[in-house]
Coordinates of C-alpha atoms in Angstrom, one line a residue:
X1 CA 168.7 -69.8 87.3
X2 CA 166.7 -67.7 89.0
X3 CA 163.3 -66.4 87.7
X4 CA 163.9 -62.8 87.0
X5 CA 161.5 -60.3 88.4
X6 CA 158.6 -58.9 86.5
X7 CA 159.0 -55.5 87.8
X8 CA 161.4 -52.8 86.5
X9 CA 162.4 -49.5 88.2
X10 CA 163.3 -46.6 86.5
X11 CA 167.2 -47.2 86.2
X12 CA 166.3 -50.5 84.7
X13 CA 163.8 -48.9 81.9
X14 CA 166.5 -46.0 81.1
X15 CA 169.0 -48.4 80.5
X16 CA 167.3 -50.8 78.6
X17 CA 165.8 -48.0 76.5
X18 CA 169.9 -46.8 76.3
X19 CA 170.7 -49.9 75.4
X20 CA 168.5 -50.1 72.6
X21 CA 168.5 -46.9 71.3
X22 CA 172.5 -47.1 71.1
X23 CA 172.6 -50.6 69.9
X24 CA 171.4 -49.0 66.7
X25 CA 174.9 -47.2 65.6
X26 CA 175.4 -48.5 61.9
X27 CA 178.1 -50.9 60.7
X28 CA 179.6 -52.0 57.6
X29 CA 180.7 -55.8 57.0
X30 CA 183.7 -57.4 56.4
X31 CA 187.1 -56.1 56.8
X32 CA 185.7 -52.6 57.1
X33 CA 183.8 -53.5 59.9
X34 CA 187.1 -54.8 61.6
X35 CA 188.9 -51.2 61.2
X36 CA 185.5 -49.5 62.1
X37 CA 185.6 -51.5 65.5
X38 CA 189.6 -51.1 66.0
X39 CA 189.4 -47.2 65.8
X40 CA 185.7 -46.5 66.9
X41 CA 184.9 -49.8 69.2
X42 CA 186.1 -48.8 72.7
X43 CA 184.9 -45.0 72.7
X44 CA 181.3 -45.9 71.5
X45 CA 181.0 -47.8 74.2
X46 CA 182.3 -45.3 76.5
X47 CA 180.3 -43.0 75.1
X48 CA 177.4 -45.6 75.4
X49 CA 178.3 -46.1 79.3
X50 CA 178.3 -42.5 80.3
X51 CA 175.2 -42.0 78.8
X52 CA 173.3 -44.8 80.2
X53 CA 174.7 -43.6 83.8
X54 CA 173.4 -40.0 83.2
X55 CA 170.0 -41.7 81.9
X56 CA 169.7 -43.6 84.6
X57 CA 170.2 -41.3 87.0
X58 CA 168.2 -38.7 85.6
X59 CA 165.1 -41.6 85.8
X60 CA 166.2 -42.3 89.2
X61 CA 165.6 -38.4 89.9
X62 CA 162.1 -37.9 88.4
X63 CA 161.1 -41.0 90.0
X64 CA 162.0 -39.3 93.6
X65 CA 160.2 -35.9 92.2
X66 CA 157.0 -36.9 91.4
X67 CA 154.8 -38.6 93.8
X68 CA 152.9 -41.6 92.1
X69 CA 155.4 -42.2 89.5
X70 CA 155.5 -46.0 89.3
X71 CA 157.9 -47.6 87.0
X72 CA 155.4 -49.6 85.4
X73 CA 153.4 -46.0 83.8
X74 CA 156.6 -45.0 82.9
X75 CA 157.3 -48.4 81.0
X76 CA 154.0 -48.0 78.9
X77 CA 154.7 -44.7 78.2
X78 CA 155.4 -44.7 74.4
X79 CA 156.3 -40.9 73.8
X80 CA 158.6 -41.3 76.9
X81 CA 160.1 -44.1 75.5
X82 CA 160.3 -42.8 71.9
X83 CA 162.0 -39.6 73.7
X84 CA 164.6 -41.6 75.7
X85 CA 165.7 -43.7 72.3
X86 CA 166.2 -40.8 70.4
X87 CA 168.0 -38.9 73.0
X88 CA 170.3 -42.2 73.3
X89 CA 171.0 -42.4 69.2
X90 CA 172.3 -38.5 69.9
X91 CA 174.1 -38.7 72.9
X92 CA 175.9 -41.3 71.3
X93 CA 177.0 -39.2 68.4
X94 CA 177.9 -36.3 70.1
X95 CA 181.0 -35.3 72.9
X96 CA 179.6 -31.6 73.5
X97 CA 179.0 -31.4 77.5
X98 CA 175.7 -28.5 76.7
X99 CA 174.4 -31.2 73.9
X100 CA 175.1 -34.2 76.4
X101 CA 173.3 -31.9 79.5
X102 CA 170.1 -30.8 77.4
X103 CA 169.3 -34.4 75.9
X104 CA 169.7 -35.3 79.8
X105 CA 167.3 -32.5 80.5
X106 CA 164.9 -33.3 77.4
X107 CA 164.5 -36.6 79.1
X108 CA 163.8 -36.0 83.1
X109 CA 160.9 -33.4 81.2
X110 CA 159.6 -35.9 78.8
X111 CA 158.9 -38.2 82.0
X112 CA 157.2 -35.2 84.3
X113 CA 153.9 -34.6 84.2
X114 CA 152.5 -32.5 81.1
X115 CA 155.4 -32.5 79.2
X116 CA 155.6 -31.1 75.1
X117 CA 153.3 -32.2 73.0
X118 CA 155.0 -35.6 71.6
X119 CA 155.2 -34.2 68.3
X120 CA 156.9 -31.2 69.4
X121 CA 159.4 -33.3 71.5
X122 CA 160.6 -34.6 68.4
X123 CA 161.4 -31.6 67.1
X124 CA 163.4 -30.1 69.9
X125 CA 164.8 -33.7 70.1
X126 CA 166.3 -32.7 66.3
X127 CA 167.3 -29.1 67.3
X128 CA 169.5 -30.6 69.7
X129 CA 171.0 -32.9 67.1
X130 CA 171.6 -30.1 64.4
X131 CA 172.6 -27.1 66.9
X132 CA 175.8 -26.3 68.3
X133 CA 177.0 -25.3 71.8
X134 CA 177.0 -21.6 70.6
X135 CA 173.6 -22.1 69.7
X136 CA 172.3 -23.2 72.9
X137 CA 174.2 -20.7 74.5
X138 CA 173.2 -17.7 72.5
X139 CA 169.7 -18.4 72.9
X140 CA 169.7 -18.6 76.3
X141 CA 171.4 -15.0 76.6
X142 CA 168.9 -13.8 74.2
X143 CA 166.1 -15.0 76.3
X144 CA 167.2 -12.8 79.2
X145 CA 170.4 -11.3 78.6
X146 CA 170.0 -9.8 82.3
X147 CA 169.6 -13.0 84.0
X148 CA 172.0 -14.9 81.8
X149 CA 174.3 -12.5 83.1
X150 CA 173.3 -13.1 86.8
X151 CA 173.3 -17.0 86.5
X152 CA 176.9 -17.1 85.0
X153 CA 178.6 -14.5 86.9
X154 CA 179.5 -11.7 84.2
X155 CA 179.0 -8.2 84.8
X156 CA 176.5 -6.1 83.3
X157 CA 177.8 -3.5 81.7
X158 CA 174.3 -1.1 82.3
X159 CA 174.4 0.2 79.2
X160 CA 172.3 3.2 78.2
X161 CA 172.0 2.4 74.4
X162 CA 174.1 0.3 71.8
X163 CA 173.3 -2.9 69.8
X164 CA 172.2 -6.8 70.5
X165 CA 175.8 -7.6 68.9
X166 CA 177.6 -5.9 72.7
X167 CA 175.2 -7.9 74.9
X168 CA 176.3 -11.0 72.5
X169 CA 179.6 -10.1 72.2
X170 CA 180.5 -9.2 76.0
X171 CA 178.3 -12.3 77.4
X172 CA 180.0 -14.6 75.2
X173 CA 183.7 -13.6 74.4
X174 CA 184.2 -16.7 72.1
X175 CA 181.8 -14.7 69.6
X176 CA 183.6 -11.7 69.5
X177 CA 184.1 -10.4 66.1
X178 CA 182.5 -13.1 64.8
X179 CA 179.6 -11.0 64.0
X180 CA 179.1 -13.5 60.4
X181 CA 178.9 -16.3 63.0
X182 CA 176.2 -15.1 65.2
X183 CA 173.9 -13.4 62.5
X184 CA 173.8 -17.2 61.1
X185 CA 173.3 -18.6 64.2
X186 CA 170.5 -15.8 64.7
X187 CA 169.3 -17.3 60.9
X188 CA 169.0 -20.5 61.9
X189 CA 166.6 -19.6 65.5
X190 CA 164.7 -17.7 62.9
X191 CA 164.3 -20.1 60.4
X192 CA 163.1 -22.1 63.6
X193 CA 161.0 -20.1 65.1
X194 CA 163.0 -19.6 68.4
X195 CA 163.3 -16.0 67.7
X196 CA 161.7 -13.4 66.4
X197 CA 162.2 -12.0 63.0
X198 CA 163.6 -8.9 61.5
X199 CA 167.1 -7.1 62.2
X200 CA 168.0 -6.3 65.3
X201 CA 171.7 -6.9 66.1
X202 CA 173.2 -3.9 64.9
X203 CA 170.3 -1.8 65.0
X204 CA 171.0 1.5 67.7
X205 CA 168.8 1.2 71.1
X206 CA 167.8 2.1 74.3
X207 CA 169.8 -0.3 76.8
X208 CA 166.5 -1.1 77.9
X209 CA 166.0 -2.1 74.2
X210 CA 169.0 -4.3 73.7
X211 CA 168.1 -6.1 77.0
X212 CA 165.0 -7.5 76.0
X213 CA 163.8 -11.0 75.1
X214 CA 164.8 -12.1 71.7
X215 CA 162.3 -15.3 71.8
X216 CA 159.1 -16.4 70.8
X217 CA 156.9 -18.5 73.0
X218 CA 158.7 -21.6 71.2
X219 CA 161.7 -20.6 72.2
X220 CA 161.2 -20.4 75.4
X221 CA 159.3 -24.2 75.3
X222 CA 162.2 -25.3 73.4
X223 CA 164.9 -23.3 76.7
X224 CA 162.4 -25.1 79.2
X225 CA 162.4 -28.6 77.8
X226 CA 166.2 -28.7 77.8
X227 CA 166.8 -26.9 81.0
X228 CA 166.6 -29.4 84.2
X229 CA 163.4 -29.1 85.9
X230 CA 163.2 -26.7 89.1

């Protein structure tokens, strides 16, 4: 056999990270184990290959981005590589294309220059984990309902005064009268510290009012760390 080389790339240190991280789903023993692999087997490891290809080639992209970025730093990186095992255990549990998109995201940001602090990654790692796909999406429209309009192609209506619960409910038509849905989901960002606090979804404004940014400066860390970089 030959000897194998020393040095990694990128694609190699995502996948072997992948490959760890997902190696890690739990398993019973004995005859349970059987069934567990019968039913669950083949789409774990589908789920296992698509995300190692995404990993991959998001490595393979930062790696063209920045300038200097040697495979070897990137290997010795421990928050990096703390980052891309954790994103692997979630992607691995999860089917949600937005979930699947921002761990992606989380990762290519983890490996650029002056990412999160490490400790902070974590944390956004686990609000991707617990929050839904409404949850990602409402926060980005309350970031910037304007340009959340923009980016997606939906009209803005222009309007000279109402509630936060129109913008919500005419940029997201899945919401609509769901109004117990989206003041938890507006809880939860609270509770987090994505948003600000107090009521403000049914309260009567200016349109300028119900246009404005809903997030704190964590939020909007939080919106930048899953978004891909520019």
């Amino acid at each position: 056999m030959k000897t194998p080389p020393k040095d990694k790339g990128a694609v190699d240190i995502a996948r072997e990270a992948g490959r760890a991280a997902t190696s890690l789903v739990p398993v019973v023993g004995g005859p349970l184990q059987v069934v567990f692999e019968n039913l669950f087997g083949s789409p774990l490891e589908k789920r296992r290959q698509a995300w190692l290809e995404q990993l991959a080639d998001a490595l393979t992209e930062v790696e063209n981005r920045v300038d200097g970025l040697s495979p070897e730093k990137l290997a010795t990186n421990e928050a990096f590589v703390t980052v891309a095992m954790q994103a692997s255990q979630i992607a691995v549990r999860n089917h949600h294309e937005a979930k699947l998109e921002a761990l992606r995201n989380a990762v290519m940001n983890a490996a650029l220059p002056r990412p999160p602090h490490e400790d902070e990654q974590m944390i956004f790692l686990r609000l991707i984990d617990q929050l839904t796909p409404w949850h990602l999406r409402l926060l980005a429209v309350l970031d910037n309902p304007a340009a959340w309009m923009q980016r997606n192609s939906v009209t803005n209506p222009g309007w000279s005064m109402g509630g936060v619960s129109n913008v919500i409910e005419h940029c997201l038509p899945d919401l609509r009268g769901q109004r117990d849905v989206y003041e938890q989901i507006v809880r939860d960002f609270q509770g987090e510290g994505l948003i600000g606090q107090g009521q403000f979804l049914n309260v009567t404004m200016t349109g300028t009012g119900i246009m404005e940014s809903r997030t704190t400066a964590r939020g909007k860390r939080f919106i930048s760390f899953i978004t891909a970089p520019e």
